[in-house]
Amino acid sequence: MEIPAPALLQAFGGHRPDTLPVWFMRQAGRSLPEYRKLREGVGMLDSCLRPELAAEITLQPVRRHGVDAAILFSDIVVPLRLAGVDVEIVPGVGPVVAEPVRTRSDVDRLVAHRPGDTSPVAEAIRIVLDELGDATPLIGFAGAPFTLAAYLVEGRPSRDHLAARGLMHSDPETWRRLMNWTADVTGEFLRAQVLAGARAAQLFDSWAGSLSLADYQAHAAPYSARALARIEDLDVPRVHFGTGTGELLVAMRDAGADVVGVDYRIPLDEANRRLGGRTPLQGNIDPALLTAPWPVLEAHVRDVVERGRSAPGHVVNLGHGVPPTTDPAVLTRVVELVHSL
Amino acid sequence: MEIPAPALLQAFGGHRPDTLPVWFMRQAGRSLPEYRKLREGVGMLDSCLRPELAAEITLQPVRRHGVDAAILFSDIVVPLRLAGVDVEIVPGVGPVVAEPVRTRSDVDRLVAHRPGDTSPVAEAIRIVLDELGDATPLIGFAGAPFTLAAYLVEGRPSRDHLAARGLMHSDPETWRRLMNWTADVTGEFLRAQVLAGARAAQLFDSWAGSLSLADYQAHAAPYSARALARIEDLDVPRVHFGTGTGELLVAMRDAGADVVGVDYRIPLDEANRRLGGRTPLQGNIDPALLTAPWPVLEAHVRDVVERGRSAPGHVVNLGHGVPPTTDPAVLTRVVELVHSL
């Protein structure tokens, strides 16, 4: 008798499993006291690159919440660090790049960096898979080229990404070289995770929503496609997610994604309509409601699930990452609710 | 012989003046060396409330660029400061509220504050009008209730506005009281400007784009409508602008706006389509292109103007505020170009 595929992979494949799968972006992280304890005194990027630590952090939310997927504990700038770029995660700020990449010669220096050794990540994945077995799949994770390029150009988080968005228009050839390099580095990082055993892959474009559709199509999507193409032959579902991307959903799908992640701003039935009813969806519980009284949150989760039924497959998730202040018991309760529906 | 109305007011009224009007959000501000000189040693909110200083800052970009409107130099939190709320503009951070408003009792304390004395603003406007005369109208300016409430609840700028968005769902009655107060205070501030001689009024909702359409309609738009209703009897065009609001344009118009400001993410012909072809538009040159080589920027401005011709009226502006690093000569050149088209 054939063992059925895990619910997550069924839903990513456009099917409707017996139990609706659910996981949470940033489920491995600051909302968990056991995470905060493990991280004490260890820098963010260091913690991603110590295999035993990264594996343990990856496993914590699976044990605690009973979610249907693990997601590798990582950060979108890890492949930059591995490639030798001087980047740090500054607490309370975010990624800070020591030498922002603004000019043609900056890009020349950058592209001389080769993708780094991904063995710490592969080792972390081996440890994770030893515990998870076949029942709970691990999702690999990487940042999309535009978001990485935005950090490289701005040097730090930015609201408007004026320098990055300016560069794509002012010097399209320099932008193209920057984006090709970024796509290769992050695509290679995603590939390493799948080769090590990740059974799905998510490309995360935090800042895509700062682009018009025209700019996204011309200056970002081709490089997301290039990154996703790096795992095309490996036959795992590819999820593409960004925030504020209601206008970009079709372009994000057409960049080579099998599944589109939807942020909390667009109802899933509307996202499904925009995508022509043929793309499995992931999302989109509003993280702001995790602090609401349970009846309010429960009604919202039920509404998300109901709207998600319009799509050919649905993996329940948040519409953005778990806020650090979230009570983890609430997340566990959401998992129980989703599994009961 | 009747003197024709200024081009700005013609376009706001849905007509096509001989010369296309143009002004820039944040035209009075850090991009101008003469502004930086005047502001030396004076806090942001103090500079808004010293009539001669605020008037001089308001006039600087009109003299320099030849724009078709002055906009009162102010800040969206000025009415909070006037009402006695402890709020500061912290350089490099933004508005910081000493005691964030999170609970019912916090709101009780807040709503005990009455709208403050707007005479410094009225006095600034009198000085401005003395120089402007009738040819160049002054636009009054106030923050929309949701954006103000987001600052009050979060206590500072935030990417996700989780606390504010959480409150509207967790405790809708407290949210309603907070928003009613905020709408009255900011609406009164706008009214004071029009009574003092502003000939148009812009309500600016910086953070509306963090809301889903459903949340915007239920928890934000009714209060923007309440604020705009405070000047309904004064017969000046009302402009409603926010960023990331492509999904919200109709709701923003229907809150009582005569003109909708469009950010750089949506082409004006698409915005016009969404609005049913019956609403004058303002926007939407991408500020990121102000640093591009002139031929790139020129082509973009021409494209904006061309797409704007689909709307029943068009006032050229940026799709967001002038970045502080902008070369003011570029803005002057954009004005000359727009006036030549």
XYZ file of C-alpha atoms in Angstrom:
682
model
C 0.000 0.000 0.000
C 1.337 3.401 -0.957
C 1.871 5.820 1.891
C 0.075 9.087 1.087
C 2.253 12.134 0.596
C 2.362 14.612 3.485
C -0.589 17.000 3.497
C 1.694 19.955 2.734
C 2.963 18.387 -0.474
C -0.499 17.303 -1.529
C -1.797 20.851 -1.162
C 1.249 22.354 -2.886
C 0.520 19.896 -5.707
C -3.002 21.198 -6.122
C -4.788 18.444 -4.214
C -7.005 18.505 -1.146
C -5.564 16.341 1.622
C -7.716 14.930 4.446
C -6.251 17.447 6.851
C -5.612 21.038 5.847
C -1.888 21.720 6.245
C -0.633 24.725 8.175
C 2.723 26.261 9.059
C 3.829 29.781 9.940
C 6.418 32.014 8.369
C 9.015 32.773 11.085
C 7.612 29.950 13.201
C 11.231 29.280 14.207
C 12.114 32.437 16.028
C 11.596 34.980 18.718
C 8.035 34.078 19.654
C 9.390 30.888 21.303
C 11.066 31.082 24.729
C 13.099 27.964 23.884
C 14.434 29.841 20.858
C 15.368 32.943 22.824
C 17.230 30.717 25.293
C 19.207 28.960 22.560
C 20.080 32.222 20.811
C 21.482 33.910 23.928
C 24.852 35.383 23.040
C 24.850 34.104 19.456
C 24.543 36.502 16.535
C 21.709 35.913 14.092
C 23.803 34.929 11.088
C 26.146 32.816 13.221
C 23.136 30.924 14.546
C 22.057 30.148 10.967
C 25.479 28.713 10.192
C 26.011 26.483 13.233
C 24.418 23.241 12.029
C 23.300 21.830 15.378
C 21.899 25.151 16.532
C 20.100 25.900 13.268
C 18.654 22.376 13.232
C 17.408 22.613 16.796
C 15.783 25.995 16.138
C 14.172 24.599 12.981
C 12.683 21.697 14.939
C 11.354 23.637 17.948
C 8.101 24.880 16.393
C 7.385 21.491 14.819
C 7.553 19.834 18.224
C 5.614 22.572 19.965
C 2.869 23.411 17.485
C 2.500 20.239 15.420
C 2.733 22.243 12.202
C 2.787 20.414 8.869
C 6.171 21.673 7.770
C 9.524 22.652 9.122
C 11.216 25.601 7.489
C 14.945 25.881 7.652
C 16.013 28.502 10.174
C 17.897 30.927 8.025
C 17.951 34.507 6.882
C 17.717 35.920 3.415
C 21.204 37.436 3.688
C 22.894 34.125 4.621
C 23.978 33.433 1.021
C 25.538 36.911 0.904
C 27.486 36.150 4.088
C 28.530 32.771 2.666
C 29.764 34.532 -0.466
C 31.964 36.743 1.681
C 29.905 39.935 1.635
C 30.291 41.933 4.858
C 26.713 41.866 6.158
C 25.344 41.754 9.695
C 21.882 41.537 11.209
C 21.803 44.471 13.600
C 19.192 43.924 16.345
C 16.352 46.412 16.029
C 17.526 47.465 12.569
C 17.851 44.449 10.261
C 20.461 43.571 7.660
C 23.258 46.126 7.375
C 25.740 45.902 4.510
C 29.136 47.428 5.326
C 29.796 48.644 1.785
C 26.589 49.456 -0.081
C 26.660 48.615 -3.786
C 25.803 51.760 -5.714
C 28.001 52.019 -8.771
C 29.287 49.950 -11.631
C 32.606 49.457 -9.863
C 30.820 48.420 -6.651
C 29.042 45.770 -8.705
C 32.336 44.715 -10.273
C 33.697 44.089 -6.794
C 30.545 42.274 -5.721
C 30.324 39.871 -8.633
C 33.905 38.774 -8.008
C 32.518 37.008 -4.919
C 31.707 33.388 -5.693
C 28.835 31.544 -3.978
C 30.183 30.227 -0.691
C 30.350 26.806 0.902
C 26.817 25.725 1.830
C 27.908 22.667 3.829
C 26.857 24.120 7.226
C 23.332 24.424 5.882
C 23.373 20.941 4.369
C 24.598 19.580 7.674
C 21.792 21.362 9.544
C 19.283 19.836 7.150
C 20.671 16.330 7.720
C 20.158 16.751 11.468
C 16.631 18.076 10.937
C 15.673 15.218 8.638
C 16.961 12.636 11.121
C 14.319 13.796 13.568
C 11.514 14.667 11.141
C 11.554 11.453 9.138
C 9.159 11.326 6.199
C 5.995 12.591 7.846
C 6.829 16.287 8.091
C 8.547 17.872 5.122
C 11.236 20.517 5.409
C 10.869 23.667 3.290
C 13.995 25.339 1.979
C 14.108 29.095 2.043
C 15.908 31.902 0.246
C 15.442 35.606 -0.393
C 14.436 36.809 -3.830
C 17.002 38.740 -5.865
C 15.192 42.089 -5.690
C 15.010 42.056 -1.913
C 18.658 41.071 -1.622
C 19.668 43.703 -4.148
C 17.639 46.284 -2.234
C 19.674 45.518 0.898
C 22.921 45.563 -1.067
C 22.161 48.922 -2.661
C 20.503 50.674 0.282
C 22.894 49.161 2.803
C 20.067 48.704 5.302
C 16.272 48.368 5.483
C 14.508 51.202 3.721
C 10.909 52.140 3.245
C 11.057 53.379 -0.322
C 14.135 51.647 -1.732
C 14.845 54.827 -3.647
C 18.494 53.997 -4.316
C 17.757 50.484 -5.552
C 14.778 51.568 -7.607
C 16.752 54.499 -8.918
C 19.647 52.296 -10.012
C 17.432 50.012 -12.110
C 16.386 53.023 -14.184
C 19.578 55.048 -14.085
C 21.925 52.253 -15.051
C 19.973 49.205 -16.225
C 23.130 47.340 -17.283
C 24.677 47.636 -13.814
C 21.357 46.600 -12.326
C 21.238 43.557 -14.620
C 24.690 42.439 -13.528
C 23.866 42.958 -9.866
C 20.619 41.014 -10.197
C 22.142 38.153 -12.168
C 24.804 37.679 -9.500
C 22.234 37.898 -6.715
C 19.932 35.431 -8.479
C 22.763 32.955 -8.905
C 23.919 33.200 -5.302
C 20.461 32.870 -3.807
C 19.386 30.243 -6.351
C 22.447 28.182 -5.526
C 21.615 28.482 -1.836
C 18.090 27.201 -2.479
C 19.455 24.381 -4.614
C 21.822 23.308 -1.850
C 18.894 23.025 0.537
C 16.848 20.888 -1.839
C 19.823 18.665 -2.636
C 20.282 18.182 1.107
C 16.686 17.029 1.459
C 14.279 19.973 1.542
C 11.077 18.833 -0.176
C 9.748 22.263 -1.104
C 11.342 25.686 -1.581
C 10.126 29.175 -0.808
C 11.494 32.311 -2.429
C 10.748 35.307 -0.243
C 10.585 38.790 -1.766
C 10.076 41.095 1.213
C 10.256 44.290 -0.790
C 8.639 43.411 -4.120
C 5.577 45.370 -3.049
C 7.544 48.596 -3.402
C 7.598 48.094 -7.176
C 5.027 48.924 -9.791
C 3.954 45.952 -11.882
C 5.900 47.312 -14.853
C 9.104 47.681 -12.830
C 8.591 44.293 -11.226
C 8.188 42.624 -14.603
C 11.145 44.403 -16.160
C 13.624 44.605 -13.304
C 12.816 41.939 -10.707
C 10.750 39.016 -12.005
C 13.313 37.808 -14.591
C 15.830 37.338 -11.780
C 13.369 35.574 -9.488
C 12.782 33.306 -12.488
C 16.521 32.796 -12.817
C 16.813 31.854 -9.128
C 13.836 29.503 -9.278
C 15.187 27.909 -12.456
C 18.179 26.755 -10.421
C 15.957 24.089 -8.823
C 13.672 23.377 -11.757
C 15.196 19.939 -12.371
C 14.842 18.890 -8.732
C 11.083 18.435 -8.870
C 10.035 20.132 -5.651
C 7.171 22.630 -5.366
C 8.340 26.222 -5.519
C 6.509 28.837 -3.459
C 6.886 32.543 -4.206
C 5.864 35.022 -1.532
C 6.084 38.741 -0.950
C 4.181 41.415 0.971
C 2.064 44.114 -0.603
C 2.062 42.093 -3.812
C -1.627 42.005 -4.670
C -0.862 43.598 -8.040
C 2.036 41.237 -8.721
C 0.558 37.795 -8.041
C 0.359 36.679 -11.655
C 3.857 37.935 -12.447
C 5.183 36.143 -9.377
C 3.525 32.897 -10.446
C 4.769 33.280 -13.986
C 8.336 33.670 -12.740
C 8.255 29.912 -12.277
C 6.369 29.317 -9.042
C 4.031 26.399 -8.445
C 2.450 28.019 -5.414
C 1.856 31.691 -4.628
C 2.006 33.000 -1.075
C -0.505 35.767 -0.401
C -0.092 38.462 2.228
C -2.917 39.532 4.534
C -4.045 42.434 2.337
C -5.875 40.394 -0.336
C -8.547 37.779 0.456
C -7.597 34.341 -0.886
C -10.680 34.073 -3.096
C -9.674 37.346 -4.750
C -6.074 36.148 -5.108
C -7.381 32.940 -6.664
C -9.509 34.941 -9.084
C -6.512 37.031 -10.127
C -4.492 33.862 -10.664
C -7.177 32.329 -12.865
C -8.140 29.583 -10.428
C -5.250 27.331 -11.331
C -2.580 28.031 -8.721
C -2.365 26.595 -5.193
C -2.162 29.305 -2.557
C -0.441 29.750 0.761
C -1.624 32.180 3.430
C -2.998 34.468 4.747
C -4.017 34.882 8.388
C -3.392 38.500 9.414
C -0.628 38.494 12.054
C -2.277 41.542 13.643
C -5.142 39.283 14.726
C -2.917 36.929 16.719
C -3.367 39.286 19.669
C -7.155 39.515 19.293
C -9.538 37.654 21.621
C -9.852 34.030 20.506
C -13.372 34.311 19.048
C -12.192 37.140 16.786
C -9.121 35.200 15.682
C -11.106 31.992 15.245
C -13.644 33.709 12.996
C -10.797 35.147 10.936
C -9.048 31.774 10.574
C -12.311 30.154 9.502
C -12.820 32.906 6.949
C -9.302 32.398 5.565
C -9.897 28.650 5.289
C -13.267 29.161 3.637
C -11.877 31.578 1.052
C -8.914 29.268 0.496
C -11.287 26.493 -0.569
C -11.809 28.367 -3.825
C -8.195 27.631 -4.807
C -7.022 24.297 -6.219
C -4.804 23.782 -3.172
C -4.327 25.699 0.052
C -1.641 25.655 2.703
C -2.688 27.779 5.653
C -0.100 30.254 6.849
C 0.118 33.806 8.057
C 0.032 36.727 5.669
C 3.474 37.719 7.006
C 5.903 36.401 9.623
C 5.065 35.567 13.237
C 5.495 38.769 15.280
C 8.099 38.315 18.041
C 5.538 39.237 20.698
C 3.129 36.437 19.727
C 1.946 34.115 22.489
C 3.039 30.706 21.165
C -0.015 29.046 22.731
C -2.152 31.002 20.282
C -0.233 29.540 17.341
C -0.714 26.015 18.701
C -4.423 26.694 19.020
C -4.584 27.945 15.429
C -2.941 24.712 14.263
C -5.510 22.659 16.184
C -8.345 24.706 14.720
C -7.077 24.419 11.151
C -6.613 20.673 11.540
C -10.193 20.370 12.792
C -11.710 22.141 9.784
C -13.558 90.067 -18.176
C -13.379 87.190 -15.742
C -9.915 86.188 -14.603
C -9.499 82.442 -15.159
C -9.073 80.301 -12.051
C -5.529 79.122 -11.313
C -4.556 76.022 -13.300
C -4.431 73.941 -10.130
C -8.029 74.673 -9.247
C -9.201 74.150 -12.805
C -7.612 70.687 -12.878
C -8.897 69.808 -9.409
C -12.328 70.797 -10.716
C -12.095 68.338 -13.590
C -11.129 70.812 -16.278
C -8.118 71.045 -18.561
C -6.294 74.348 -18.086
C -4.007 75.797 -20.761
C -0.957 74.870 -18.718
C -0.746 71.579 -16.865
C -0.340 72.346 -13.145
C 2.412 70.748 -11.102
C 3.564 70.801 -7.493
C 5.523 68.344 -5.353
C 4.630 66.727 -2.075
C 7.308 67.792 0.453
C 8.433 70.539 -1.936
C 8.974 72.643 1.200
C 11.687 70.727 2.951
C 15.088 69.200 3.136
C 15.865 69.132 -0.577
C 16.279 72.942 -0.448
C 19.483 74.461 0.958
C 17.548 77.603 1.902
C 15.242 75.386 3.974
C 18.082 73.618 5.751
C 19.584 76.979 6.619
C 16.317 78.306 8.078
C 15.701 75.145 10.078
C 19.134 75.135 11.749
C 18.630 74.655 15.476
C 14.823 74.613 15.275
C 12.874 71.433 15.968
C 10.520 70.208 13.248
C 7.259 70.810 15.104
C 8.446 74.137 16.457
C 9.230 75.260 12.913
C 5.657 74.411 11.876
C 4.263 76.555 14.677
C 6.363 79.701 14.242
C 4.233 81.637 11.757
C 6.988 83.611 10.030
C 9.248 80.595 9.725
C 6.500 78.259 8.489
C 5.381 80.874 5.973
C 8.886 81.439 4.659
C 9.462 77.685 4.267
C 6.120 77.350 2.501
C 7.069 80.071 0.030
C 10.620 78.906 -0.768
C 9.730 76.212 -3.329
C 7.169 78.462 -5.024
C 9.820 81.096 -5.615
C 12.467 78.609 -6.659
C 10.555 76.148 -8.815
C 7.583 78.136 -10.081
C 5.199 75.390 -9.011
C 1.460 75.917 -9.349
C 0.658 75.566 -5.670
C 2.082 76.261 -2.278
C 1.438 73.669 0.391
C 1.469 74.731 3.994
C 4.673 73.617 5.686
C 3.351 71.367 8.412
C 3.466 67.840 9.717
C 0.672 65.389 10.186
C 1.239 65.296 13.958
C 0.950 69.089 14.396
C -2.733 68.876 15.419
C -1.767 66.280 18.046
C 0.878 68.637 19.416
C -1.635 71.510 19.389
C -4.068 69.326 21.335
C -1.415 68.807 23.990
C -0.310 65.290 23.097
C 3.364 64.712 23.909
C 4.757 64.013 20.442
C 8.120 64.814 18.892
C 9.648 64.369 15.459
C 12.891 62.539 16.193
C 15.434 63.067 13.384
C 16.110 59.807 11.548
C 13.128 58.136 13.240
C 9.963 60.144 12.683
C 7.061 60.925 15.017
C 7.494 59.510 18.516
C 4.593 59.588 20.971
C 5.711 59.627 24.604
C 2.733 57.601 25.866
C 1.414 55.213 23.216
C -2.356 54.765 23.254
C -3.075 51.068 23.616
C -5.997 50.545 25.952
C -9.440 51.855 26.648
C -8.116 53.966 29.507
C -5.346 55.354 27.288
C -8.068 56.438 24.867
C -10.054 57.942 27.730
C -7.050 60.082 28.575
C -6.484 61.014 24.938
C -10.020 62.098 24.127
C -9.968 64.454 27.111
C -7.585 66.589 25.026
C -9.480 69.259 23.124
C -8.333 70.504 19.703
C -5.729 73.193 20.317
C -5.360 76.777 19.244
C -4.684 76.896 15.500
C -3.868 80.601 15.403
C -0.123 80.110 14.663
C -1.110 78.213 11.526
C -3.705 80.792 10.521
C -1.093 83.498 11.011
C 1.405 81.601 8.829
C -1.225 81.340 6.126
C -1.909 85.070 6.248
C 1.782 85.765 5.662
C 1.894 83.253 2.809
C -1.166 84.711 1.115
C 0.242 88.213 1.318
C 3.073 87.130 -0.945
C 1.215 84.648 -3.144
C -1.736 86.814 -4.038
C -4.408 85.169 -6.138
C -2.283 83.560 -8.820
C -0.854 80.656 -6.843
C -3.232 78.842 -4.506
C -2.208 77.488 -1.124
C -3.149 73.898 -0.303
C -3.986 73.010 3.282
C -2.702 69.751 4.616
C -3.549 67.269 7.352
C -2.884 63.635 8.186
C -5.673 61.103 7.848
C -7.097 59.590 11.029
C -5.713 56.089 10.412
C -2.161 57.299 9.995
C -2.406 59.486 13.079
C -3.963 56.652 15.072
C -1.201 54.320 13.894
C 1.397 56.712 15.347
C -0.619 57.121 18.546
C -0.967 53.363 19.047
C 2.472 52.236 17.875
C 4.211 55.190 19.473
C 6.554 55.494 16.492
C 6.825 54.580 12.800
C 6.205 50.903 12.193
C 6.274 48.714 9.146
C 3.299 46.500 9.917
C 1.242 48.591 12.337
C 0.447 45.396 14.173
C -0.640 47.106 17.376
C -2.934 49.557 15.599
C -4.346 46.940 13.284
C -4.723 44.547 16.197
C -6.631 47.115 18.257
C -9.248 47.706 15.566
C -10.145 44.015 15.693
C -9.544 43.312 19.371
C -11.501 46.242 20.719
C -13.533 47.904 17.960
C -15.309 50.231 20.383
C -12.029 51.642 21.697
C -10.799 51.949 18.132
C -13.951 53.830 17.169
C -13.494 56.333 19.990
C -9.816 56.803 19.135
C -10.607 57.346 15.472
C -13.487 59.726 16.089
C -11.285 61.909 18.254
C -8.454 61.784 15.729
C -10.808 62.621 12.860
C -12.180 65.606 14.744
C -8.771 66.960 15.681
C -7.274 66.602 12.205
C -10.487 67.714 10.509
C -10.564 70.836 12.666
C -6.939 71.512 11.731
C -7.795 71.258 8.046
C -10.815 73.509 8.526
C -8.687 76.148 10.230
C -6.380 76.211 7.215
C -9.215 76.637 4.749
C -10.851 79.320 6.858
C -7.514 81.134 6.889
C -7.379 81.068 3.102
C -6.191 77.679 1.807
C -8.014 77.090 -1.477
C -7.692 73.303 -1.548
C -7.099 70.665 1.122
C -5.142 67.423 1.066
C -5.701 64.560 3.496
C -2.606 62.404 3.636
C -2.880 58.772 4.748
C 0.719 57.546 4.824
C -0.113 54.114 6.180
C -3.460 53.255 4.585
C -1.633 50.862 2.286
C -0.991 48.544 5.222
C -4.718 47.767 5.346
C -6.778 45.308 3.360
C -9.675 46.904 1.503
C -12.122 45.355 3.974
C -10.253 46.760 6.984
C -9.842 50.111 5.279
C -13.552 50.345 4.563
C -14.599 49.233 8.036
C -11.967 50.830 10.263
C -10.360 53.769 8.450
C -12.457 55.243 5.621
C -15.420 56.307 7.796
C -13.076 58.480 9.827
C -11.376 59.987 6.787
C -14.904 60.798 5.677
C -15.581 62.396 9.062
C -12.443 64.518 8.788
C -13.207 65.573 5.210
C -16.792 66.379 6.168
C -15.423 69.071 8.482
C -14.679 71.200 5.407
C -17.575 70.115 3.208
C -19.356 73.439 3.568
C -16.270 75.451 2.639
C -16.365 74.562 -1.036
C -12.692 73.794 -1.670
C -11.453 70.722 -3.575
C -10.458 67.883 -1.270
C -7.557 65.640 -2.272
C -7.054 62.249 -0.639
C -3.654 60.595 -0.968
C -1.885 57.567 0.441
C 0.905 55.223 -0.594
C 0.433 51.597 -1.596
C -3.247 52.340 -2.067
C -3.901 50.894 -5.519
C -6.580 48.637 -4.047
C -8.157 51.462 -2.055
C -8.581 54.230 -4.633
C -12.344 53.969 -4.958
C -12.860 53.758 -1.198
C -10.631 56.788 -0.737
C -12.617 58.767 -3.297
C -15.901 57.656 -1.778
C -14.777 58.910 1.642
C -15.592 62.360 0.295
C -12.653 63.331 -1.876
C -12.948 65.331 -5.081
C -9.458 64.369 -6.241
C -7.456 61.190 -5.638
C -3.684 61.249 -5.294
C -2.005 58.198 -6.784
C 1.332 56.817 -5.675
C 4.011 55.708 -8.128
C 2.973 52.027 -8.110
C -0.132 52.353 -10.331
C -0.112 54.048 -13.749
C -2.553 56.934 -13.906
C -4.566 55.434 -16.752
C -5.104 52.324 -14.629
C -6.023 54.467 -11.610
C -8.477 56.341 -13.794
C -9.981 53.070 -14.985
C -10.435 51.879 -11.396
C -12.106 55.171 -10.513
C -14.544 54.919 -13.383
C -13.107 57.795 -15.371
C -14.858 60.451 -13.342
C -12.301 61.599 -10.769
C -9.476 64.105 -11.267
C -6.093 62.643 -10.344
C -2.919 63.921 -8.786
C 0.475 62.263 -9.270
C 2.537 60.238 -9.909
C 6.167 60.718 -10.961
C 8.287 58.061 -9.240
C 10.626 59.867 -6.809
C 13.223 57.153 -7.453
C 13.648 58.543 -10.962
C 14.615 62.014 -9.774
C 18.211 60.753 -9.611
C 18.132 59.167 -13.067
C 19.816 60.794 -16.075
C 17.584 63.531 -17.492
C 16.496 61.641 -20.631
C 15.237 58.767 -18.438
C 13.389 61.132 -16.118
C 12.035 63.170 -19.013
C 10.604 60.083 -20.697
C 9.005 59.073 -17.410
C 7.445 62.517 -16.843
C 6.093 62.508 -20.402
C 4.615 59.070 -19.802
C 2.954 60.234 -16.565
C 1.477 63.248 -18.340
C 0.283 61.127 -21.252
C -1.430 58.610 -18.984
C -2.884 61.436 -16.914
C -4.667 62.754 -20.001
C -7.099 59.854 -19.660
C -8.451 61.377 -16.437
C -10.966 64.227 -16.330
C -8.369 66.432 -14.606
C -4.727 65.987 -13.747
C -2.382 67.777 -11.400
C 1.165 66.542 -11.872
C 2.969 65.612 -8.695
C 5.284 62.936 -7.401
C 3.995 59.531 -6.358
C 5.400 60.227 -2.891
C 7.308 63.059 -1.198
C 10.476 64.727 -2.486
C 13.437 62.707 -1.154
C 15.752 64.885 0.966
C 18.686 64.099 -1.312
C 16.971 65.445 -4.433
C 18.861 68.018 -6.479
C 16.423 70.958 -6.495
C 17.514 71.926 -10.000
C 15.970 68.687 -11.222
C 12.623 69.645 -9.724
C 12.753 73.041 -11.412
C 13.481 71.319 -14.713
C 10.518 68.979 -14.210
C 8.254 72.000 -13.663
C 9.530 73.582 -16.873
C 8.975 70.360 -18.779
C 5.442 69.878 -17.460
C 4.547 73.459 -18.279
C 5.812 72.927 -21.831
C 3.656 69.877 -22.487
